[in-house]
CSV table of C-alpha atoms in Angstrom, one decimal:
chain,number,residue,atom,x,y,z
A,1,GLY,CA,-61.1,-0.3,6.4
A,2,ALA,CA,-57.4,-1.0,6.9
A,3,GLY,CA,-56.1,1.7,4.5
A,4,VAL,CA,-56.4,5.3,3.7
A,5,SER,CA,-59.7,6.0,2.0
A,6,GLN,CA,-60.5,8.9,-0.3
A,7,SER,CA,-63.7,10.0,-1.8
A,8,PRO,CA,-64.8,10.6,-4.4
A,9,ARG,CA,-62.4,8.6,-6.6
A,10,TYR,CA,-63.3,10.8,-9.6
A,11,LYS,CA,-64.8,14.3,-9.7
A,12,VAL,CA,-65.6,16.4,-12.7
A,13,ALA,CA,-66.3,20.1,-11.9
A,14,LYS,CA,-67.3,23.0,-14.1
A,15,ARG,CA,-64.9,25.9,-13.9
A,16,GLY,CA,-65.9,28.1,-11.1
A,17,GLN,CA,-67.5,25.4,-9.0
A,18,ASP,CA,-66.4,24.6,-5.5
A,19,VAL,CA,-65.3,21.0,-4.6
A,20,ALA,CA,-64.6,19.1,-1.4
A,21,LEU,CA,-62.4,16.1,-1.3
A,22,ARG,CA,-62.5,13.8,1.7
A,23,CYS,CA,-59.8,11.7,3.3
A,24,ASP,CA,-60.2,9.0,6.0
A,25,PRO,CA,-56.8,8.2,7.4
A,26,ILE,CA,-55.7,5.0,9.0
A,27,SER,CA,-57.1,4.9,12.5
A,28,GLY,CA,-54.7,6.2,15.1
A,29,HIS,CA,-52.4,7.9,12.6
A,30,VAL,CA,-51.3,11.2,13.9
A,31,SER,CA,-50.0,12.8,10.7
A,32,LEU,CA,-52.1,13.5,7.6
A,33,PHE,CA,-50.8,14.9,4.4
A,34,TRP,CA,-52.3,16.2,1.1
A,35,TYR,CA,-50.4,16.0,-2.1
A,36,GLN,CA,-51.3,17.1,-5.7
A,37,GLN,CA,-50.0,15.0,-8.6
A,38,ALA,CA,-50.2,16.4,-12.1
A,39,LEU,CA,-49.8,14.1,-15.1
A,40,GLY,CA,-46.3,12.8,-15.5
A,41,GLN,CA,-45.1,14.5,-12.3
A,42,GLY,CA,-44.3,13.3,-8.8
A,43,PRO,CA,-46.7,14.2,-5.9
A,44,GLU,CA,-46.3,17.8,-4.8
A,45,PHE,CA,-46.8,18.6,-1.1
A,46,LEU,CA,-49.8,20.8,-0.3
A,47,THR,CA,-50.3,20.7,3.5
A,48,TYR,CA,-50.1,18.5,6.5
A,49,PHE,CA,-51.7,18.1,9.9
A,50,GLN,CA,-50.5,16.6,13.2
A,51,ASN,CA,-53.8,15.6,14.9
A,52,GLU,CA,-56.1,18.7,14.3
A,53,ALA,CA,-53.3,21.2,14.0
A,54,GLN,CA,-52.3,22.3,10.5
A,55,LEU,CA,-48.5,22.6,10.9
A,56,ASP,CA,-47.6,23.4,7.3
A,57,LYS,CA,-49.7,24.8,4.5
A,58,SER,CA,-46.9,26.2,2.4
A,59,GLY,CA,-47.7,24.1,-0.6
A,60,LEU,CA,-51.3,25.3,-1.1
A,61,PRO,CA,-51.1,27.0,-4.5
A,62,SER,CA,-53.6,29.8,-3.7
A,63,ASP,CA,-56.1,31.0,-1.2
A,64,ARG,CA,-58.7,29.1,-3.1
A,65,PHE,CA,-57.4,26.0,-1.4
A,66,PHE,CA,-58.4,25.2,2.1
A,67,ALA,CA,-57.9,22.1,4.2
A,68,GLU,CA,-59.2,21.1,7.6
A,69,ARG,CA,-59.1,18.2,10.1
A,70,PRO,CA,-61.3,19.5,12.9
A,71,GLU,CA,-61.3,16.4,15.1
A,72,GLY,CA,-57.9,15.0,14.2
A,73,SER,CA,-59.2,12.2,12.1
A,74,VAL,CA,-61.1,12.8,8.8
A,75,SER,CA,-59.8,15.6,6.6
A,76,THR,CA,-61.4,17.7,3.9
A,77,LEU,CA,-59.6,19.5,1.1
A,78,LYS,CA,-61.7,22.3,-0.3
A,79,ILE,CA,-61.1,24.1,-3.6
A,80,GLN,CA,-63.1,27.2,-4.3
A,81,ARG,CA,-63.9,28.5,-7.7
A,82,THR,CA,-62.0,25.7,-9.5
A,83,GLN,CA,-59.8,26.5,-12.5
A,84,GLN,CA,-58.6,24.2,-15.2
A,85,GLU,CA,-55.1,24.2,-13.8
A,86,ASP,CA,-56.5,22.6,-10.6
A,87,SER,CA,-57.1,19.4,-12.7
A,88,ALA,CA,-54.9,16.7,-11.0
A,89,VAL,CA,-54.9,13.7,-8.8
A,90,TYR,CA,-55.2,14.7,-5.1
A,91,LEU,CA,-53.5,12.2,-2.8
A,92,CYS,CA,-54.0,11.9,0.9
A,93,ALA,CA,-51.5,10.0,3.1
A,94,SER,CA,-51.3,9.3,6.8
A,95,SER,CA,-48.5,8.1,9.1
A,96,PRO,CA,-48.3,7.0,12.7
A,97,ALA,CA,-45.1,9.0,13.6
A,98,ARG,CA,-42.1,10.8,12.2
A,99,ASP,CA,-39.5,8.9,10.3
A,100,THR,CA,-42.0,6.2,9.3
A,101,GLU,CA,-43.5,5.7,5.9
A,102,ALA,CA,-46.7,7.5,4.9
A,103,PHE,CA,-49.5,5.3,3.6
A,104,PHE,CA,-51.3,6.7,0.6
A,105,GLY,CA,-54.9,6.5,-0.5
A,106,GLN,CA,-55.9,5.8,-4.1
A,107,GLY,CA,-56.4,9.5,-4.7
A,108,THR,CA,-59.2,11.7,-6.2
A,109,ARG,CA,-58.9,12.5,-9.8
A,110,LEU,CA,-60.3,16.0,-10.3
A,111,THR,CA,-61.0,17.2,-13.8
A,112,VAL,CA,-62.1,20.8,-14.2
A,113,VAL,CA,-63.9,21.5,-17.5
B,1,ASP,CA,-36.4,24.3,-7.9
B,2,GLN,CA,-36.4,20.5,-8.0
B,3,GLN,CA,-34.9,19.3,-4.7
B,4,VAL,CA,-35.2,15.6,-5.5
B,5,LYS,CA,-34.3,14.5,-9.0
B,6,GLN,CA,-34.8,11.3,-10.9
B,7,ASN,CA,-33.1,12.0,-14.2
B,8,SER,CA,-34.2,8.8,-15.9
B,9,PRO,CA,-37.9,8.9,-16.8
B,10,SER,CA,-37.9,5.3,-17.9
B,11,LEU,CA,-35.9,2.1,-17.6
B,12,SER,CA,-36.3,-1.2,-19.3
B,13,VAL,CA,-34.8,-4.4,-17.9
B,14,GLN,CA,-35.0,-8.1,-18.7
B,15,GLU,CA,-36.6,-10.4,-16.2
B,16,GLY,CA,-34.0,-11.9,-13.8
B,17,ARG,CA,-31.5,-9.1,-14.2
B,18,ILE,CA,-30.8,-6.2,-11.9
B,19,SER,CA,-32.8,-3.0,-12.0
B,20,ILE,CA,-31.0,0.1,-10.7
B,21,LEU,CA,-33.0,3.3,-10.2
B,22,ASN,CA,-31.2,6.5,-9.3
B,23,CYS,CA,-32.1,9.6,-7.3
B,24,ASP,CA,-30.2,12.8,-6.6
B,25,TYR,CA,-31.0,15.4,-4.0
B,26,THR,CA,-29.8,18.9,-3.3
B,27,ASN,CA,-31.0,19.7,0.2
B,28,SER,CA,-28.6,18.9,3.0
B,29,MET,CA,-31.4,19.0,5.5
B,30,PHE,CA,-32.9,15.7,4.2
B,31,ASP,CA,-32.3,12.9,6.7
B,32,TYR,CA,-34.8,10.2,5.7
B,33,PHE,CA,-35.3,8.8,2.3
B,34,LEU,CA,-38.0,6.5,0.9
B,35,TRP,CA,-38.9,4.7,-2.3
B,36,TYR,CA,-42.5,4.3,-3.4
B,37,LYS,CA,-43.9,2.2,-6.2
B,38,LYS,CA,-47.0,3.3,-8.1
B,39,TYR,CA,-49.3,1.3,-10.3
B,40,PRO,CA,-51.8,3.1,-12.6
B,41,ALA,CA,-54.9,4.4,-10.9
B,42,GLU,CA,-53.5,3.5,-7.4
B,43,GLY,CA,-51.8,5.6,-4.8
B,44,PRO,CA,-48.1,5.2,-4.2
B,45,THR,CA,-47.1,2.2,-2.1
B,46,PHE,CA,-44.2,2.3,0.3
B,47,LEU,CA,-41.3,0.0,-0.7
B,48,ILE,CA,-38.2,0.7,1.4
B,49,SER,CA,-36.6,3.5,3.4
B,50,ILE,CA,-33.2,4.5,4.7
B,51,SER,CA,-32.1,6.9,7.4
B,52,SER,CA,-29.2,9.2,6.8
B,53,ILE,CA,-27.2,7.4,9.5
B,54,LYS,CA,-27.0,4.4,7.3
B,55,ASP,CA,-25.6,3.8,3.9
B,56,LYS,CA,-27.5,0.6,3.0
B,57,ASN,CA,-30.8,-1.0,3.8
B,58,GLU,CA,-31.9,-4.3,2.4
B,59,ASP,CA,-35.4,-6.0,2.3
B,60,GLY,CA,-35.6,-9.1,0.2
B,61,ARG,CA,-35.0,-8.3,-3.5
B,62,PHE,CA,-34.8,-4.6,-2.7
B,63,THR,CA,-31.8,-2.7,-1.5
B,64,VAL,CA,-31.4,1.0,-1.1
B,65,PHE,CA,-28.0,2.6,-1.1
B,66,LEU,CA,-27.3,6.1,0.2
B,67,ASN,CA,-24.2,8.2,-0.6
B,68,LYS,CA,-24.5,11.3,1.5
B,69,SER,CA,-21.3,13.0,0.2
B,70,ALA,CA,-22.6,12.7,-3.3
B,71,LYS,CA,-26.3,13.4,-2.3
B,72,HIS,CA,-27.3,10.3,-4.2
B,73,LEU,CA,-29.4,7.3,-3.5
B,74,SER,CA,-30.2,4.2,-5.6
B,75,LEU,CA,-32.7,1.4,-5.5
B,76,HIS,CA,-31.5,-2.0,-6.6
B,77,ILE,CA,-34.0,-4.7,-7.5
B,78,VAL,CA,-32.6,-8.2,-8.0
B,79,PRO,CA,-33.8,-10.3,-9.6
B,80,SER,CA,-36.3,-8.2,-11.5
B,81,GLN,CA,-39.7,-9.6,-12.1
B,82,PRO,CA,-42.5,-8.5,-14.5
B,83,GLY,CA,-44.7,-7.6,-11.5
B,84,ASP,CA,-42.1,-5.0,-10.6
B,85,SER,CA,-43.2,-3.0,-13.7
B,86,ALA,CA,-44.5,0.3,-12.3
B,87,VAL,CA,-43.4,3.9,-11.7
B,88,TYR,CA,-40.9,4.3,-8.8
B,89,PHE,CA,-40.7,7.6,-6.8
B,90,CYS,CA,-37.8,8.6,-4.7
B,91,ALA,CA,-38.8,10.8,-1.7
B,92,ALA,CA,-36.9,12.7,1.0
B,93,MET,CA,-37.9,14.1,4.4
B,94,PRO,CA,-36.1,17.1,5.9
B,95,TYR,CA,-35.0,16.7,9.5
B,96,ASN,CA,-37.3,19.5,10.8
B,97,THR,CA,-40.6,18.4,9.2
B,98,ASP,CA,-42.6,15.4,8.3
B,99,LYS,CA,-43.4,16.3,4.8
B,100,LEU,CA,-42.0,14.3,1.9
B,101,ILE,CA,-40.5,15.8,-1.2
B,102,PHE,CA,-40.9,13.6,-4.2
B,103,GLY,CA,-38.9,13.1,-7.4
B,104,THR,CA,-40.7,13.0,-10.8
B,105,GLY,CA,-40.5,9.2,-11.0
B,106,THR,CA,-38.9,6.5,-13.1
B,107,ARG,CA,-41.1,4.1,-15.1
B,108,LEU,CA,-39.6,0.6,-14.9
B,109,GLN,CA,-40.6,-2.0,-17.4
B,110,VAL,CA,-39.5,-5.6,-16.8
B,111,PHE,CA,-39.9,-7.7,-19.8
B,112,PRO,CA,-39.7,-11.5,-20.0
C-alpha cells in the first residue's frame, strides 16, 4: 500500500497479557516513530528508529515496553504484562528524511481490561 | 512539562470566515514546526510546515506564521469550510533530533 499500515486496528488485552503491535512504514522511509496517544491528549513520543538503529527510546514509559525494527523496515512495539494505564492509541509514523513531514498510520487502539 | 502548548481546546467558526489556531512553545532548540489535522479514528495527516528560518509559509487556504521571539506560531485557514472540522495539532522538532513534540490539540468546528 501507499501509506503507513498498522495492525491490528483494535486490540483488547486482559491485564497481564503481552501484546505486539505491528507497523509497516512507507517503502524507502528511513525514519520510523512510535507515539502513544491518550484520550484528549496529543501524541506522546515513545521511540524512533533510523533504519534498524533505535536512536532514541527516551519516551518508553517502562521496561515493559520494547520496540524493534530488525531489518530497517517493519517495526513491532511489544508491551509485556499490560496494565490498564497502557490503554491508548498507538501511532506509528515514517518519514523519508529529516525536516520533512512524518506520515502516520491509522493507529492501534489498545484497551486493557 | 508541556513544551508545546495549544491553550484553546476548541474553536468554532462560521463557514467562509477565518480560523486562527494558536500554538506556543518553550524550547529554543525547536527549529521545524508542523501542523497536523486529525479526523476521528484516523491517524494525524500532515497539513503544513515551517522552518525557523522563515516567518511565513502559505499553501492554498492554509498559512502558518512563526514568531520566534515570542515562541509562537499560528495557523490561519481562510476561507474556512465545514470539511475543515477536525482536531488540529501543532508539533515541533528540535534541531538535534527527528522526533516531534506535539501539543494537546484544538478542536475546530466550522458551521454553515
